[in-house]
CSV table of C-alpha atoms (C1' of nucleotides) in Angstrom, one decimal:
chain,number,residue,atom,x,y,z
A,7,UNK,CA,6.2,49.3,-0.4
A,8,UNK,CA,5.8,47.1,-3.5
A,9,UNK,CA,8.8,46.0,-5.5
A,10,UNK,CA,8.6,45.2,-9.2
A,11,UNK,CA,11.2,42.7,-10.1
A,12,UNK,CA,12.0,40.1,-12.8
A,13,UNK,CA,13.9,37.6,-10.6
A,14,UNK,CA,13.1,36.9,-6.9
A,15,UNK,CA,15.1,39.0,-4.4
A,16,UNK,CA,17.4,37.2,-2.0
A,17,UNK,CA,15.1,36.1,0.8
A,18,UNK,CA,15.4,37.4,4.3
A,19,UNK,CA,17.0,35.1,6.8
A,20,UNK,CA,13.7,34.6,8.6
A,21,UNK,CA,11.9,33.7,5.3
A,22,UNK,CA,14.7,31.3,4.5
A,23,UNK,CA,14.2,29.6,7.8
A,24,UNK,CA,10.5,29.4,7.2
A,25,UNK,CA,11.0,27.7,3.8
A,26,UNK,CA,13.6,25.3,5.3
A,27,UNK,CA,11.2,24.3,8.1
A,28,UNK,CA,8.4,23.8,5.5
A,29,UNK,CA,10.7,21.7,3.4
A,30,UNK,CA,11.7,19.6,6.4
A,31,UNK,CA,8.1,19.0,7.4
A,32,UNK,CA,7.2,18.0,3.8
A,33,UNK,CA,10.2,15.5,3.7
A,34,UNK,CA,9.2,14.0,7.0
A,35,UNK,CA,5.6,13.7,5.9
A,36,UNK,CA,6.6,11.9,2.7
A,37,UNK,CA,8.5,9.3,4.7
A,38,UNK,CA,5.8,8.9,7.3
A,39,UNK,CA,2.9,8.7,4.8
A,40,UNK,CA,4.8,6.2,2.7
A,41,UNK,CA,5.6,4.0,5.6
A,42,UNK,CA,2.4,4.1,7.7
A,43,UNK,CA,-0.3,5.4,5.3
A,44,UNK,CA,-2.5,8.4,5.7
A,45,UNK,CA,-4.2,7.4,9.0
A,46,UNK,CA,-1.1,5.6,10.4
A,47,UNK,CA,1.1,8.7,10.0
A,48,UNK,CA,0.3,11.1,12.8
A,49,UNK,CA,0.9,14.9,12.6
A,50,UNK,CA,2.6,14.6,15.9
A,51,UNK,CA,5.0,11.9,14.8
A,52,UNK,CA,5.8,13.9,11.7
A,53,UNK,CA,6.5,17.0,13.8
A,54,UNK,CA,8.6,15.0,16.2
A,55,UNK,CA,10.7,13.6,13.3
A,56,UNK,CA,11.4,17.2,12.3
A,57,UNK,CA,11.9,18.3,15.8
A,58,UNK,CA,9.2,21.0,15.9
A,59,UNK,CA,5.9,21.3,17.7
A,60,UNK,CA,2.9,19.6,16.0
A,61,UNK,CA,1.0,22.9,16.1
A,62,UNK,CA,3.5,24.4,13.7
A,63,UNK,CA,2.3,22.0,10.9
A,64,UNK,CA,-1.0,23.8,10.9
A,65,UNK,CA,0.8,27.1,10.3
A,66,UNK,CA,2.6,25.7,7.2
A,67,UNK,CA,0.0,23.3,5.8
A,68,UNK,CA,-3.5,24.1,7.3
A,69,UNK,CA,-4.4,20.5,8.1
A,70,UNK,CA,-3.4,16.8,7.5
A,71,UNK,CA,-5.3,16.5,4.2
A,72,UNK,CA,-3.5,19.6,2.8
A,73,UNK,CA,-0.1,18.3,4.0
A,74,UNK,CA,-0.8,15.0,2.2
A,75,UNK,CA,-1.8,16.9,-1.0
A,76,UNK,CA,1.3,19.1,-0.8
A,77,UNK,CA,3.4,15.9,-0.5
A,78,UNK,CA,1.8,14.3,-3.6
A,79,UNK,CA,2.3,17.5,-5.6
A,80,UNK,CA,5.9,17.5,-4.6
A,81,UNK,CA,6.3,13.8,-5.7
A,82,UNK,CA,4.9,14.4,-9.2
A,83,UNK,CA,6.8,17.7,-9.7
A,84,UNK,CA,10.0,15.9,-8.9
A,85,UNK,CA,9.1,13.0,-11.1
A,86,UNK,CA,8.6,15.3,-14.0
A,87,UNK,CA,11.9,17.0,-13.4
A,88,UNK,CA,13.9,13.9,-12.9
A,89,UNK,CA,12.4,11.9,-15.8
A,90,UNK,CA,12.8,14.7,-18.3
A,91,UNK,CA,15.7,14.1,-20.7
A,92,UNK,CA,17.6,16.6,-22.9
A,93,UNK,CA,16.8,15.6,-26.6
A,94,UNK,CA,20.5,16.1,-27.5
A,95,UNK,CA,21.5,13.3,-25.2
A,96,UNK,CA,19.6,10.8,-27.2
A,97,UNK,CA,20.5,11.9,-30.7
A,98,UNK,CA,21.4,9.0,-33.0
A,99,UNK,CA,19.8,6.4,-30.8
A,100,UNK,CA,17.3,3.9,-32.1
A,101,UNK,CA,13.8,4.0,-30.7
A,102,UNK,CA,14.4,0.7,-29.0
A,103,UNK,CA,17.5,2.1,-27.3
A,104,UNK,CA,15.5,5.1,-26.1
A,105,UNK,CA,12.9,2.8,-24.6
A,106,UNK,CA,15.7,0.9,-22.8
A,107,UNK,CA,17.1,4.2,-21.6
A,108,UNK,CA,13.7,5.2,-20.3
A,109,UNK,CA,13.4,1.9,-18.4
A,110,UNK,CA,16.8,2.4,-16.8
A,111,UNK,CA,16.0,6.0,-15.9
A,112,UNK,CA,12.7,5.0,-14.3
A,113,UNK,CA,14.2,2.1,-12.4
A,114,UNK,CA,16.7,4.5,-10.9
A,115,UNK,CA,14.0,7.0,-10.0
A,116,UNK,CA,12.0,4.2,-8.3
A,117,UNK,CA,15.2,3.2,-6.3
A,118,UNK,CA,15.9,6.8,-5.3
A,119,UNK,CA,12.4,7.6,-4.3
A,120,UNK,CA,10.6,4.5,-3.1
A,121,UNK,CA,8.2,6.7,-1.2
A,122,UNK,CA,6.5,7.8,-4.4
A,123,UNK,CA,5.2,4.3,-5.2
A,124,UNK,CA,4.4,3.6,-1.5
A,125,UNK,CA,2.3,6.7,-1.1
A,126,UNK,CA,0.5,6.4,-4.5
A,127,UNK,CA,-0.3,2.7,-4.1
A,128,UNK,CA,-1.9,3.3,-0.8
A,129,UNK,CA,-3.9,6.1,-2.4
A,130,UNK,CA,-4.9,4.0,-5.4
A,131,UNK,CA,-6.3,1.0,-3.5
A,132,UNK,CA,-9.2,3.1,-2.0
A,133,UNK,CA,-11.7,4.9,-4.0
A,134,UNK,CA,-12.1,8.1,-2.0
A,135,UNK,CA,-11.7,11.9,-2.2
A,136,UNK,CA,-7.9,11.8,-2.1
A,137,UNK,CA,-7.7,9.5,-5.0
A,138,UNK,CA,-10.1,11.6,-6.9
A,139,UNK,CA,-7.9,14.6,-6.2
A,140,UNK,CA,-4.7,12.8,-7.2
A,141,UNK,CA,-6.2,11.5,-10.4
A,142,UNK,CA,-5.1,14.6,-12.4
A,143,UNK,CA,-1.4,13.9,-11.5
A,144,UNK,CA,-1.6,10.2,-12.3
A,145,UNK,CA,-3.6,10.9,-15.5
A,146,UNK,CA,-1.0,13.4,-16.8
A,147,UNK,CA,1.9,11.0,-16.3
A,148,UNK,CA,0.0,8.1,-17.8
A,149,UNK,CA,-1.1,10.1,-20.8
A,150,UNK,CA,2.5,11.0,-21.6
A,151,UNK,CA,3.6,7.4,-21.4
A,152,UNK,CA,0.6,6.1,-23.3
A,153,UNK,CA,1.3,8.2,-26.4
A,154,UNK,CA,4.9,6.9,-26.7
A,155,UNK,CA,3.8,3.4,-25.9
A,156,UNK,CA,1.2,3.2,-28.7
A,157,UNK,CA,3.8,4.4,-31.2
A,158,UNK,CA,6.3,1.7,-29.9
A,159,UNK,CA,3.6,-1.0,-30.3
A,160,UNK,CA,3.3,0.0,-33.9
A,161,UNK,CA,7.0,-0.2,-34.3
A,162,UNK,CA,7.2,-3.7,-32.9
A,163,UNK,CA,9.1,-2.8,-29.7
A,164,UNK,CA,6.1,-3.8,-27.6
A,165,UNK,CA,3.8,-6.7,-28.6
A,166,UNK,CA,0.4,-5.7,-29.8
A,167,UNK,CA,-1.6,-6.4,-26.6
A,168,UNK,CA,-3.8,-4.3,-24.3
A,169,UNK,CA,-2.1,-0.9,-23.9
A,170,UNK,CA,-3.6,-0.4,-20.5
A,171,UNK,CA,-2.1,-3.7,-19.3
A,172,UNK,CA,1.2,-2.8,-20.8
A,173,UNK,CA,1.4,0.5,-18.9
A,174,UNK,CA,0.7,-1.2,-15.6
A,175,UNK,CA,3.1,-4.0,-16.4
A,176,UNK,CA,5.9,-1.5,-17.1
A,177,UNK,CA,5.2,0.6,-14.0
A,178,UNK,CA,4.8,-2.4,-11.8
A,179,UNK,CA,8.1,-4.1,-12.7
A,180,UNK,CA,10.1,-0.9,-12.1
A,181,UNK,CA,8.4,0.1,-8.9
A,182,UNK,CA,7.6,-3.1,-6.9
A,183,UNK,CA,11.1,-4.4,-6.2
A,184,UNK,CA,12.1,-1.1,-4.4
A,185,UNK,CA,8.7,-0.3,-3.0
A,186,UNK,CA,8.8,-3.7,-1.1
A,187,UNK,CA,12.4,-3.2,0.0
A,188,UNK,CA,11.9,-4.2,3.6
A,189,UNK,CA,10.3,-7.5,2.5
A,190,UNK,CA,13.0,-8.1,-0.1
A,191,UNK,CA,15.7,-7.7,2.6
A,192,UNK,CA,13.9,-10.0,5.0
A,193,UNK,CA,13.0,-12.7,2.5
A,194,UNK,CA,16.1,-12.8,0.3
A,195,UNK,CA,18.8,-11.1,2.4
A,196,UNK,CA,19.8,-8.5,-0.2
A,197,UNK,CA,19.6,-4.7,-0.3
A,198,UNK,CA,17.5,-3.6,-3.3
A,199,UNK,CA,19.1,-0.1,-3.0
A,200,UNK,CA,22.6,-1.3,-3.6
A,201,UNK,CA,24.1,-0.2,-7.0
A,202,UNK,CA,24.5,-3.8,-8.0
A,203,UNK,CA,20.9,-4.7,-7.2
A,204,UNK,CA,19.5,-1.6,-9.0
A,205,UNK,CA,21.5,-2.4,-12.2
A,206,UNK,CA,20.6,-6.1,-12.0
A,207,UNK,CA,17.0,-5.2,-11.8
A,208,UNK,CA,17.0,-2.9,-14.8
A,209,UNK,CA,19.0,-5.5,-16.7
A,210,UNK,CA,16.4,-8.2,-15.8
A,211,UNK,CA,13.5,-6.1,-17.1
A,212,UNK,CA,15.2,-5.0,-20.3
A,213,UNK,CA,16.4,-8.5,-21.1
A,214,UNK,CA,13.1,-10.1,-20.3
A,215,UNK,CA,11.1,-7.5,-22.3
A,216,UNK,CA,13.3,-6.8,-25.3
A,217,UNK,CA,16.2,-9.3,-25.7
A,218,UNK,CA,14.7,-12.6,-24.9
A,219,UNK,CA,12.6,-15.3,-26.6
A,220,UNK,CA,11.6,-18.4,-24.7
A,221,UNK,CA,12.6,-21.8,-26.1
A,222,UNK,CA,9.9,-24.4,-26.5
B,1,UNK,CA,-18.1,-35.9,29.0
B,2,UNK,CA,-15.5,-36.5,26.4
B,3,UNK,CA,-16.2,-38.0,23.0
B,4,UNK,CA,-13.6,-39.8,21.0
B,5,UNK,CA,-14.3,-39.5,17.3
B,6,UNK,CA,-12.8,-39.9,13.9
B,7,UNK,CA,-14.7,-37.2,12.1
B,8,UNK,CA,-16.1,-34.0,13.6
B,9,UNK,CA,-19.6,-34.3,14.9
B,10,UNK,CA,-22.3,-32.0,13.3
B,11,UNK,CA,-21.9,-28.7,15.1
B,12,UNK,CA,-24.6,-27.4,17.4
B,13,UNK,CA,-26.6,-24.5,16.0
B,14,UNK,CA,-25.1,-22.1,18.5
B,15,UNK,CA,-21.5,-23.2,17.5
B,16,UNK,CA,-22.4,-22.9,13.8
B,17,UNK,CA,-23.7,-19.3,14.4
B,18,UNK,CA,-20.4,-18.6,16.3
B,19,UNK,CA,-18.3,-19.7,13.4
B,20,UNK,CA,-20.4,-17.9,10.9
B,21,UNK,CA,-20.0,-14.7,12.9
B,22,UNK,CA,-16.3,-15.3,13.1
B,23,UNK,CA,-16.0,-15.8,9.4
B,24,UNK,CA,-18.0,-12.6,8.7
B,25,UNK,CA,-15.8,-10.6,10.9
B,26,UNK,CA,-12.7,-12.0,9.2
B,27,UNK,CA,-14.1,-11.2,5.8
B,28,UNK,CA,-15.0,-7.6,6.8
B,29,UNK,CA,-11.5,-7.2,8.3
B,30,UNK,CA,-9.9,-8.4,5.1
B,31,UNK,CA,-11.7,-5.7,3.1
B,32,UNK,CA,-11.1,-3.0,5.6
B,33,UNK,CA,-7.4,-3.7,6.2
B,34,UNK,CA,-6.9,-3.9,2.4
B,35,UNK,CA,-8.6,-0.6,1.8
B,36,UNK,CA,-7.5,1.5,4.8
B,37,UNK,CA,-4.4,-0.2,6.1
B,38,UNK,CA,-3.9,-1.4,9.7
B,39,UNK,CA,-4.4,1.9,11.5
B,40,UNK,CA,-6.9,3.2,9.0
B,41,UNK,CA,-9.2,0.3,9.6
B,42,UNK,CA,-11.0,0.6,12.9
B,43,UNK,CA,-12.4,-2.3,15.0
B,44,UNK,CA,-15.6,-0.3,15.2
B,45,UNK,CA,-15.9,0.1,11.4
B,46,UNK,CA,-15.2,-3.6,10.9
B,47,UNK,CA,-17.9,-4.5,13.5
B,48,UNK,CA,-20.3,-2.0,11.9
B,49,UNK,CA,-19.8,-3.6,8.5
B,50,UNK,CA,-20.7,-7.0,9.9
B,51,UNK,CA,-23.6,-5.5,11.9
B,52,UNK,CA,-22.3,-6.6,15.3
B,53,UNK,CA,-21.0,-4.7,18.3
B,54,UNK,CA,-17.3,-3.8,18.3
B,55,UNK,CA,-16.8,-5.5,21.7
B,56,UNK,CA,-17.7,-8.9,20.1
B,57,UNK,CA,-14.5,-8.7,18.0
B,58,UNK,CA,-12.5,-9.1,21.2
B,59,UNK,CA,-14.4,-12.3,22.0
B,60,UNK,CA,-13.5,-13.8,18.7
B,61,UNK,CA,-10.0,-12.4,18.1
B,62,UNK,CA,-8.6,-11.0,21.3
B,63,UNK,CA,-7.3,-7.7,19.8
B,64,UNK,CA,-6.7,-5.8,16.6
B,65,UNK,CA,-3.2,-7.3,16.0
B,66,UNK,CA,-4.6,-10.9,16.4
B,67,UNK,CA,-7.4,-10.1,14.0
B,68,UNK,CA,-4.9,-8.8,11.4
B,69,UNK,CA,-2.8,-11.9,11.8
B,70,UNK,CA,-5.8,-14.2,11.4
B,71,UNK,CA,-6.6,-12.3,8.2
B,72,UNK,CA,-3.1,-12.8,6.8
B,73,UNK,CA,-3.1,-16.6,7.7
B,74,UNK,CA,-6.4,-16.9,5.9
B,75,UNK,CA,-5.0,-15.2,2.8
B,76,UNK,CA,-2.1,-17.5,2.5
B,77,UNK,CA,-4.1,-20.7,3.3
B,78,UNK,CA,-6.5,-19.7,0.5
B,79,UNK,CA,-3.6,-18.9,-1.8
B,80,UNK,CA,-2.2,-22.3,-1.3
B,81,UNK,CA,-5.5,-24.0,-1.8
B,82,UNK,CA,-6.4,-22.1,-5.0
B,83,UNK,CA,-3.0,-22.2,-6.6
B,84,UNK,CA,-2.5,-26.0,-6.1
B,85,UNK,CA,-3.1,-27.9,-9.3
B,86,UNK,CA,-3.8,-31.6,-9.8
B,87,UNK,CA,-0.8,-33.1,-11.6
B,88,UNK,CA,-3.0,-35.1,-14.0
B,89,UNK,CA,-4.4,-31.9,-15.4
B,90,UNK,CA,-1.0,-30.9,-16.8
B,91,UNK,CA,0.1,-34.3,-18.2
B,92,UNK,CA,1.6,-34.0,-21.6
B,93,UNK,CA,2.1,-30.3,-21.4
B,94,UNK,CA,5.5,-28.8,-22.2
B,95,UNK,CA,7.2,-27.0,-19.3
B,96,UNK,CA,6.6,-23.6,-21.1
B,97,UNK,CA,2.9,-24.3,-21.3
B,98,UNK,CA,2.9,-25.2,-17.6
B,99,UNK,CA,4.5,-21.8,-16.8
B,100,UNK,CA,1.9,-20.1,-19.0
B,101,UNK,CA,-0.8,-21.9,-17.1
B,102,UNK,CA,0.7,-20.8,-13.8
B,103,UNK,CA,0.6,-17.2,-15.0
B,104,UNK,CA,-3.0,-17.5,-16.0
B,105,UNK,CA,-4.0,-19.1,-12.7
B,106,UNK,CA,-2.1,-16.5,-10.7
B,107,UNK,CA,-3.6,-13.6,-12.7
B,108,UNK,CA,-7.1,-15.0,-11.9
B,109,UNK,CA,-6.2,-15.4,-8.3
B,110,UNK,CA,-5.1,-11.8,-8.1
B,111,UNK,CA,-8.3,-10.6,-9.9
B,112,UNK,CA,-10.5,-12.7,-7.5
B,113,UNK,CA,-8.7,-11.6,-4.3
B,114,UNK,CA,-7.2,-8.2,-4.8
B,115,UNK,CA,-7.2,-7.7,-1.0
B,116,UNK,CA,-4.3,-10.2,-0.8
B,117,UNK,CA,-1.9,-7.9,-2.6
B,118,UNK,CA,-3.4,-4.8,-0.9
B,119,UNK,CA,-2.8,-6.1,2.6
B,120,UNK,CA,0.6,-7.6,2.0
B,121,UNK,CA,2.0,-4.6,0.1
B,122,UNK,CA,1.0,-2.3,3.0
B,123,UNK,CA,2.7,-4.8,5.4
B,124,UNK,CA,5.8,-5.0,3.3
B,125,UNK,CA,6.6,-1.3,3.0
B,126,UNK,CA,7.3,-1.0,6.7
B,127,UNK,CA,9.9,-2.9,8.6
B,128,UNK,CA,8.0,-3.7,11.8
B,129,UNK,CA,6.9,-6.6,14.0
B,130,UNK,CA,3.9,-7.4,11.7
B,131,UNK,CA,6.2,-7.8,8.7
B,132,UNK,CA,8.6,-9.9,10.7
B,133,UNK,CA,5.6,-12.1,11.8
B,134,UNK,CA,4.3,-12.4,8.2
B,135,UNK,CA,7.8,-13.3,6.8
B,136,UNK,CA,7.2,-17.0,7.3
B,137,UNK,CA,4.2,-17.0,5.0
B,138,UNK,CA,5.8,-14.8,2.3
B,139,UNK,CA,9.0,-16.8,2.5
B,140,UNK,CA,7.2,-20.1,2.0
B,141,UNK,CA,5.4,-19.0,-1.1
B,142,UNK,CA,8.6,-17.4,-2.5
B,143,UNK,CA,10.7,-20.5,-1.9
B,144,UNK,CA,8.2,-22.7,-3.8
B,145,UNK,CA,8.3,-20.3,-6.7
B,146,UNK,CA,12.0,-19.9,-6.6
B,147,UNK,CA,12.8,-23.6,-7.1
B,148,UNK,CA,10.7,-23.8,-10.2
B,149,UNK,CA,12.0,-20.5,-11.5
B,150,UNK,CA,15.6,-21.6,-11.3
B,151,UNK,CA,14.8,-24.7,-13.2
B,152,UNK,CA,13.0,-22.8,-15.9
B,153,UNK,CA,15.9,-20.4,-16.3
B,154,UNK,CA,18.1,-23.4,-17.0
B,155,UNK,CA,15.6,-24.6,-19.6
B,156,UNK,CA,15.6,-21.2,-21.3
B,157,UNK,CA,12.0,-20.3,-20.5
B,158,UNK,CA,13.2,-17.3,-18.5
B,159,UNK,CA,16.4,-15.3,-19.4
B,160,UNK,CA,19.4,-15.8,-17.2
B,161,UNK,CA,19.1,-12.7,-15.1
B,162,UNK,CA,18.7,-12.0,-11.3
B,163,UNK,CA,16.4,-14.6,-9.9
B,164,UNK,CA,15.2,-12.3,-7.2
B,165,UNK,CA,14.3,-9.6,-9.7
B,166,UNK,CA,12.5,-12.2,-11.8
B,167,UNK,CA,10.3,-13.3,-8.9
B,168,UNK,CA,9.3,-9.7,-8.1
B,169,UNK,CA,8.7,-8.9,-11.8
B,170,UNK,CA,6.4,-11.9,-12.1
B,171,UNK,CA,4.5,-11.2,-9.0
B,172,UNK,CA,4.3,-7.5,-9.7
B,173,UNK,CA,2.9,-7.8,-13.2
B,174,UNK,CA,0.1,-10.2,-12.1
B,175,UNK,CA,-0.9,-8.3,-9.0
B,176,UNK,CA,-0.6,-4.6,-9.7
B,177,UNK,CA,-3.3,-4.1,-12.3
B,178,UNK,CA,-6.0,-5.5,-10.0
B,179,UNK,CA,-4.5,-4.1,-6.8
B,180,UNK,CA,-4.9,-0.6,-8.2
B,181,UNK,CA,-8.3,-1.3,-9.7
B,182,UNK,CA,-9.8,2.0,-8.3
B,183,UNK,CA,-7.1,4.0,-10.0
B,184,UNK,CA,-7.4,2.0,-13.3
B,185,UNK,CA,-11.1,2.7,-13.4
B,186,UNK,CA,-10.6,6.4,-12.8
B,187,UNK,CA,-7.7,6.9,-15.2
B,188,UNK,CA,-8.6,4.6,-18.0
B,189,UNK,CA,-12.3,4.1,-17.6
B,190,UNK,CA,-12.2,0.3,-17.7
B,191,UNK,CA,-13.1,-2.3,-15.1
B,192,UNK,CA,-10.0,-4.6,-14.4
B,193,UNK,CA,-12.3,-7.2,-12.9
B,194,UNK,CA,-14.3,-7.8,-16.1
B,195,UNK,CA,-13.7,-11.2,-17.7
B,196,UNK,CA,-12.4,-9.4,-20.8
B,197,UNK,CA,-9.8,-7.3,-18.9
B,198,UNK,CA,-8.6,-10.3,-16.9
B,199,UNK,CA,-8.0,-12.4,-19.9
B,200,UNK,CA,-6.4,-9.5,-21.8
B,201,UNK,CA,-4.0,-8.9,-18.9
B,202,UNK,CA,-2.9,-12.5,-18.7
B,203,UNK,CA,-2.5,-12.5,-22.5
B,204,UNK,CA,-0.4,-9.3,-22.3
B,205,UNK,CA,2.0,-10.8,-19.7
B,206,UNK,CA,2.4,-14.1,-21.5
B,207,UNK,CA,2.9,-12.6,-24.9
B,208,UNK,CA,5.4,-10.0,-23.6
B,209,UNK,CA,7.4,-12.6,-21.5
B,210,UNK,CA,7.3,-15.6,-23.7
B,211,UNK,CA,6.1,-15.0,-27.2
B,212,UNK,CA,7.7,-11.7,-28.3
B,213,UNK,CA,11.0,-10.5,-29.6
B,214,UNK,CA,11.5,-6.7,-30.1
B,215,UNK,CA,12.4,-5.6,-33.6
B,216,UNK,CA,15.5,-3.3,-33.8
C,12,DG,C1',7.3,31.8,13.1
C,13,DT,C1',7.1,28.8,16.8
C,14,DC,C1',5.4,26.9,21.1
C,15,DT,C1',2.1,26.0,25.2
C,16,DA,C1',-2.2,24.5,26.6
C,17,DT,C1',-6.4,22.6,25.8
C,18,DA,C1',-10.8,21.3,23.6
C,19,DA,C1',-13.1,17.8,20.9
C,20,DT,C1',-13.1,13.6,18.8
C,21,DT,C1',-12.2,8.9,18.1
C,22,DA,C1',-10.1,4.5,18.9
C,23,DG,C1',-8.9,0.2,21.4
C,24,DA,C1',-9.8,-2.2,25.3
C,25,DT,C1',-12.6,-4.3,29.0
C,26,DA,C1',-16.1,-5.2,33.0
C,27,DG,C1',-20.3,-6.8,33.5
C,28,DA,C1',-25.4,-7.4,32.1
C,29,DC,C1',-28.3,-10.5,29.5
D,25,DG,C1',-22.3,-15.5,22.3
D,26,DT,C1',-23.5,-10.9,22.1
D,27,DC,C1',-24.3,-6.2,23.7
D,28,DT,C1',-24.2,-1.9,26.9
D,29,DA,C1',-21.5,1.2,29.3
D,30,DT,C1',-17.3,3.1,30.5
D,31,DC,C1',-12.3,3.8,30.7
D,32,DT,C1',-8.0,5.3,28.9
D,33,DA,C1',-5.0,6.8,25.5
D,34,DA,C1',-4.1,9.1,21.3
D,35,DT,C1',-5.2,12.2,17.7
D,36,DT,C1',-6.6,16.5,15.1
D,37,DA,C1',-7.5,20.9,15.6
D,38,DT,C1',-7.0,25.5,17.5
D,39,DA,C1',-6.8,29.7,20.7
D,40,DG,C1',-3.5,32.4,22.4
D,41,DA,C1',1.2,33.4,24.5
D,42,DC,C1',5.9,34.7,23.2
DNA sequence: GTCTATAATTAGATAGAC
DNA sequence: GTCTATCTAATTATAGAC
C-alpha cells in the first residue's frame, strides 16, 4: 500500500520513538566524541549515556565510523541553519557592521555548541580517511567565508594579508575560548559559557580586529 | 662505590644507549599522542614506531599515563627554553616591537612543534585527572604572559578588553593554523610549514592586531 | 525496535628468559 | 636493557531471542 503525499504524514508512535532514540544516540555520540575523541569514546559508553544497550547502536548507525559521520553531518547541517541570517534583518547596515554581526553570531554559535570545534579539531590533526571524508563539509563552509572575506579585504575591513591565514585567525579566535572551556575554568576561574564572558569575548575580538590601533 | 663530582661523568655506552632509547620512545609518544589522542595512541604502536618491543616502554616509563605525563613535561620544558630570549637582543626596541617579536617567535615555535598544541588541546577539552595534573604547566605559562599583557594594555598596545579573552585570542591565532595543518593542506592546498606560509601567518597576525584600522 | 549472549580482536600490563 | 610469552580487561561487532 503506497501513499502519494506532498507533506509527510504524522508518524506512527513506534516510528516516533525510533527517531527519538536515534536522536538521543546522536546527541550522546556528539558529546562523547567531542570529549574523548574517536577511539576514546566507546560505543558502550555512548549507549550507557542514552540508557540503551550497545547493540542497538548498530541497528541505527551500522558501525562506529558511520555514527561518527552522522554526527559530523549533523554538526554542519546545524551550523548552516544557525548561521544563516535573513537579508531583511541587515538592511541599511554598513558592510563593517555586517562583519561585526557575523563575528557575534559565530561567537555565540561556538559558545552554544563547543562540541563542533572539539570534534573537528580532533579530526583535522590527523590525515586519515575520516578527515578526507569530512573535507567536503569543511571546504563548503570555508568557501562561503572566503568569498566574503576577499571582498572585505578589498573594502579595507580586513588588512591585505594572506587570506588563508585570515580565515584561520577568525575561526580560531571565535572557537578556542569555548573549545578549551575546562582549561579556562581551571586556569582562570571563570565560566566561558556565562552570558557575560560570551559577550566580553565577542567584544574583545571586534575591538581588537576593527576598532583598535596600537600606539607606538 | 660512590663518586663525588661537580660535573657529570661521561656516561657509559650502555647508559647512553638507554637514554637514547628513552628519548626515541618519548619522541614517538609525542607524535602518536598528538595525532591520535591518549586512547587512540597505543603503547604497541608507539613501540613499533621506535622499533622496540612494547614491554620495553614499561621499563622506561612505568605505564601509559606516566609516558603521557613525561611527554607533557618535555613539551613545556622545551617551550620555556625556546621562548626565552636574551635581554641584550632586545635592547633599544620599543615595547610594541618587543610584542611583535614575541608573536613572531611564538608563531615559529608553533610551526616547529605542532604536537604541543595538538596534545594540549586534546587534554584541555576534557575535565579529567590528566588536565588537573597538567594545570600547573599551563598556569605557569599563562601567568608569565598575563603579567606582560596587562602592562601592554595600559600602554595602549592591546585594547582594553577582557584580559582572559586576549590571552586565548593570542594563543589561538598563533597555534591553530599549524595545529590543523592536515586540514589546511586538504582544503586550501598549501603547506603551512613552508617558510613562506609561516612568515605570511606571522605577518597576518601582526598587521591585523597592531598595524591596521578598519575603514567605515 | 530493543535486548541477551557471545565471538573476535586488541590493548595494557607483567613475569621471566636472555 | 631488551625481548618473549602470557594474562586480563575492554572493545567492536553480530547472531539470534523477544
